[in-house]
Tab-separated table of C-alpha atoms in Angstrom:
chain	number	residue	atom	x	y	z
A	509	MET	CA	-20.693	-27.173	-7.593
A	510	SER	CA	-18.463	-26.634	-4.573
A	511	ARG	CA	-15.350	-27.297	-6.626
A	512	LEU	CA	-16.344	-24.703	-9.243
A	513	HIS	CA	-16.869	-22.193	-6.459
A	514	THR	CA	-13.376	-22.943	-5.174
A	515	LYS	CA	-11.870	-22.476	-8.662
A	516	LYS	CA	-13.722	-19.171	-8.979
A	517	ASP	CA	-12.373	-18.057	-5.594
A	518	CYS	CA	-8.836	-18.975	-6.635
A	519	LEU	CA	-9.174	-17.108	-9.921
A	520	THR	CA	-10.549	-13.979	-8.271
A	521	LEU	CA	-7.792	-14.070	-5.660
A	522	ILE	CA	-5.187	-14.381	-8.408
A	523	ALA	CA	-6.836	-11.461	-10.215
A	524	TRP	CA	-6.737	-9.316	-7.055
A	525	ILE	CA	-3.059	-10.069	-6.453
A	526	GLY	CA	-2.137	-9.696	-10.120
A	527	GLY	CA	-4.054	-6.442	-10.427
A	528	LEU	CA	-2.424	-4.781	-7.442
A	529	MET	CA	1.023	-6.066	-8.421
A	530	ALA	CA	0.474	-4.760	-11.967
A	531	VAL	CA	-0.430	-1.268	-10.752
A	532	GLY	CA	2.599	-1.276	-8.448
A	533	SER	CA	4.810	-2.374	-11.345
A	534	VAL	CA	3.459	0.321	-13.658
A	535	LEU	CA	4.040	2.985	-11.013
A	536	GLY	CA	7.560	1.680	-10.490
A	537	PHE	CA	8.255	1.675	-14.225
A	538	VAL	CA	6.882	5.186	-14.736
A	539	THR	CA	8.983	6.644	-11.912
A	540	LYS	CA	12.155	4.598	-12.526
A	541	GLY	CA	13.934	7.473	-14.263
A	542	SER	CA	13.356	9.797	-11.338
A	543	VAL	CA	14.464	7.132	-8.872
A	544	GLU	CA	17.713	6.675	-10.779
A	545	THR	CA	18.394	10.417	-11.031
A	546	TRP	CA	16.630	12.852	-8.681
A	547	TYR	CA	16.176	10.448	-5.753
A	548	LEU	CA	19.868	9.547	-5.697
A	549	THR	CA	20.779	13.228	-5.209
A	550	LEU	CA	18.676	13.587	-2.052
A	551	ASN	CA	19.939	13.635	1.500
A	552	ARG	CA	18.398	10.433	2.846
A	553	SER	CA	18.138	8.983	6.314
A	554	PRO	CA	20.960	6.702	7.449
A	555	LEU	CA	18.168	4.164	8.053
A	556	THR	CA	17.189	4.123	4.368
A	557	PRO	CA	17.383	0.523	3.174
A	558	PRO	CA	19.071	-0.433	-0.104
A	559	ASP	CA	16.879	0.245	-3.143
A	560	TYR	CA	16.158	-3.446	-3.838
A	561	VAL	CA	14.466	-3.755	-0.412
A	562	PHE	CA	11.683	-1.404	-1.541
A	563	GLY	CA	10.756	-3.598	-4.517
A	564	ILE	CA	10.698	-6.771	-2.451
A	565	THR	CA	8.799	-5.152	0.404
A	566	TRP	CA	6.161	-3.549	-1.815
A	567	SER	CA	5.648	-6.789	-3.747
A	568	VAL	CA	4.925	-8.669	-0.530
A	569	LEU	CA	2.782	-5.837	0.828
A	570	TYR	CA	0.740	-5.516	-2.386
A	571	ALA	CA	0.038	-9.261	-2.242
A	572	MET	CA	-1.121	-8.911	1.381
A	573	ILE	CA	-3.193	-5.811	0.575
A	574	ALA	CA	-4.770	-7.721	-2.330
A	575	VAL	CA	-5.675	-10.738	-0.194
A	576	SER	CA	-7.160	-8.405	2.406
A	577	GLY	CA	-9.235	-6.664	-0.289
A	578	TRP	CA	-10.352	-9.986	-1.708
A	579	LEU	CA	-11.516	-11.072	1.749
A	580	ILE	CA	-13.350	-7.773	2.235
A	581	TRP	CA	-15.119	-7.965	-1.134
A	582	ARG	CA	-16.245	-11.563	-0.673
A	583	ALA	CA	-17.432	-11.061	2.918
A	584	THR	CA	-21.039	-11.744	3.796
A	585	PRO	CA	-22.707	-8.318	4.007
A	586	PHE	CA	-22.860	-6.679	7.451
A	587	ALA	CA	-23.591	-3.162	8.695
A	588	GLY	CA	-20.023	-1.795	8.537
A	589	LEU	CA	-18.984	-3.430	5.257
A	590	PRO	CA	-19.790	-0.465	2.951
A	591	THR	CA	-17.612	1.806	5.111
A	592	ILE	CA	-14.812	-0.768	5.132
A	593	LYS	CA	-14.939	-0.985	1.327
A	594	LYS	CA	-14.752	2.807	1.029
A	595	LEU	CA	-11.769	2.906	3.388
A	596	TYR	CA	-10.055	0.187	1.363
A	597	ILE	CA	-10.587	2.077	-1.908
A	598	GLY	CA	-9.466	5.317	-0.248
A	599	GLN	CA	-6.167	3.863	0.929
A	600	LEU	CA	-5.508	2.491	-2.563
A	601	VAL	CA	-6.189	5.866	-4.197
A	602	PHE	CA	-3.818	7.613	-1.796
A	603	ASN	CA	-1.271	4.789	-2.112
A	604	TRP	CA	-1.242	5.074	-5.891
A	605	SER	CA	-1.049	8.876	-5.634
A	606	TRP	CA	2.006	8.928	-3.381
A	607	THR	CA	4.485	7.570	-5.944
A	608	PRO	CA	3.894	10.221	-8.637
A	609	LEU	CA	3.657	12.980	-6.027
A	610	PHE	CA	7.015	12.020	-4.574
A	611	PHE	CA	9.026	10.719	-7.527
A	612	THR	CA	7.528	12.529	-10.538
A	613	CYS	CA	6.430	15.858	-9.072
A	614	HIS	CA	9.097	15.929	-6.327
A	615	LEU	CA	6.462	17.238	-3.887
A	616	THR	CA	7.947	15.620	-0.810
A	617	GLY	CA	5.810	17.610	1.652
A	618	ILE	CA	2.545	16.870	-0.181
A	619	ALA	CA	3.653	13.243	-0.501
A	620	LEU	CA	4.144	13.149	3.274
A	621	ILE	CA	0.590	14.420	3.792
A	622	CYS	CA	-0.613	11.763	1.343
A	623	LEU	CA	1.339	9.080	3.206
A	624	THR	CA	-0.196	10.221	6.493
A	625	ALA	CA	-3.637	9.855	4.909
A	626	ILE	CA	-2.799	6.333	3.718
A	627	LEU	CA	-1.692	5.411	7.233
A	628	ALA	CA	-4.884	6.869	8.730
A	629	PHE	CA	-7.017	4.872	6.275
A	630	VAL	CA	-5.081	1.656	6.939
A	631	VAL	CA	-5.114	1.969	10.739
A	632	THR	CA	-8.858	2.654	10.599
A	633	LEU	CA	-9.268	-0.394	8.340
A	634	VAL	CA	-7.287	-2.579	10.745
A	635	ILE	CA	-9.539	-1.484	13.610
A	636	LYS	CA	-12.834	-1.744	11.696
A	637	THR	CA	-12.047	-5.150	10.179
A	638	TYR	CA	-10.541	-6.733	13.297
A	639	LYS	CA	-13.691	-8.390	14.652
A	640	PRO	CA	-15.725	-9.068	11.511
A	641	LEU	CA	-12.789	-9.904	9.197
A	642	THR	CA	-9.833	-10.724	11.421
A	643	THR	CA	-7.621	-12.170	8.683
A	644	ALA	CA	-8.154	-9.114	6.472
A	645	SER	CA	-7.235	-6.942	9.457
A	646	LEU	CA	-4.083	-8.854	10.355
A	647	LEU	CA	-2.872	-8.808	6.745
A	648	LEU	CA	-2.872	-4.997	6.853
A	649	ILE	CA	-0.721	-4.646	9.992
A	650	PRO	CA	2.648	-5.091	8.193
A	651	TYR	CA	1.460	-2.487	5.677
A	652	ALA	CA	0.694	-0.039	8.505
A	653	LEU	CA	4.111	-0.686	10.050
A	654	TRP	CA	5.885	-0.151	6.717
A	655	LEU	CA	3.885	3.026	6.118
A	656	SER	CA	5.062	4.312	9.499
A	657	PHE	CA	8.676	3.658	8.531
A	658	ALA	CA	8.110	5.127	5.047
A	659	GLY	CA	6.598	8.182	6.736
A	660	TYR	CA	9.797	8.632	8.707
A	661	LEU	CA	11.888	8.296	5.519
A	662	ASN	CA	9.642	10.751	3.641
A	663	PHE	CA	9.752	13.199	6.563
A	664	TYR	CA	13.552	13.000	6.673
A	665	ILE	CA	13.826	13.741	2.944
A	666	TRP	CA	11.333	16.601	3.208
A	667	GLN	CA	13.288	18.167	6.074
A	668	ALA	CA	16.823	17.503	4.784
A	669	ASN	CA	16.395	18.691	1.194
């Protein structure tokens, strides 16, 4: 019985990671044309990393975000868990909204507002999950740091173009 439970946990974890990576891949595929055309014409920060860094970074971050979500959804119920789940869903909705806002619609200012909302959701999640779900909290810290850097890059593009 215990072994079956472990297999189920592994399968659900794989599904979480695969699901988030799939959404990230679809968003990347849909916006690829704009990245290869419009984005290349923008005045970008001198601190902008090479394009391949974004794919690697987001792949790692989506895996970490997925593991954090998996830990949240399998947690034993406690008073703050419904709020934590709503925050998690909220950050995903804003995360998945940023890419089309920025790359498809070219709304760099609105995208910056969206990115700020993602960061607010994630920082709140880190704080609210720290004691009851420490691992889930710690997995989100690199995401918050990257969002801060991405916010700077988005702000630079918004101001310089």
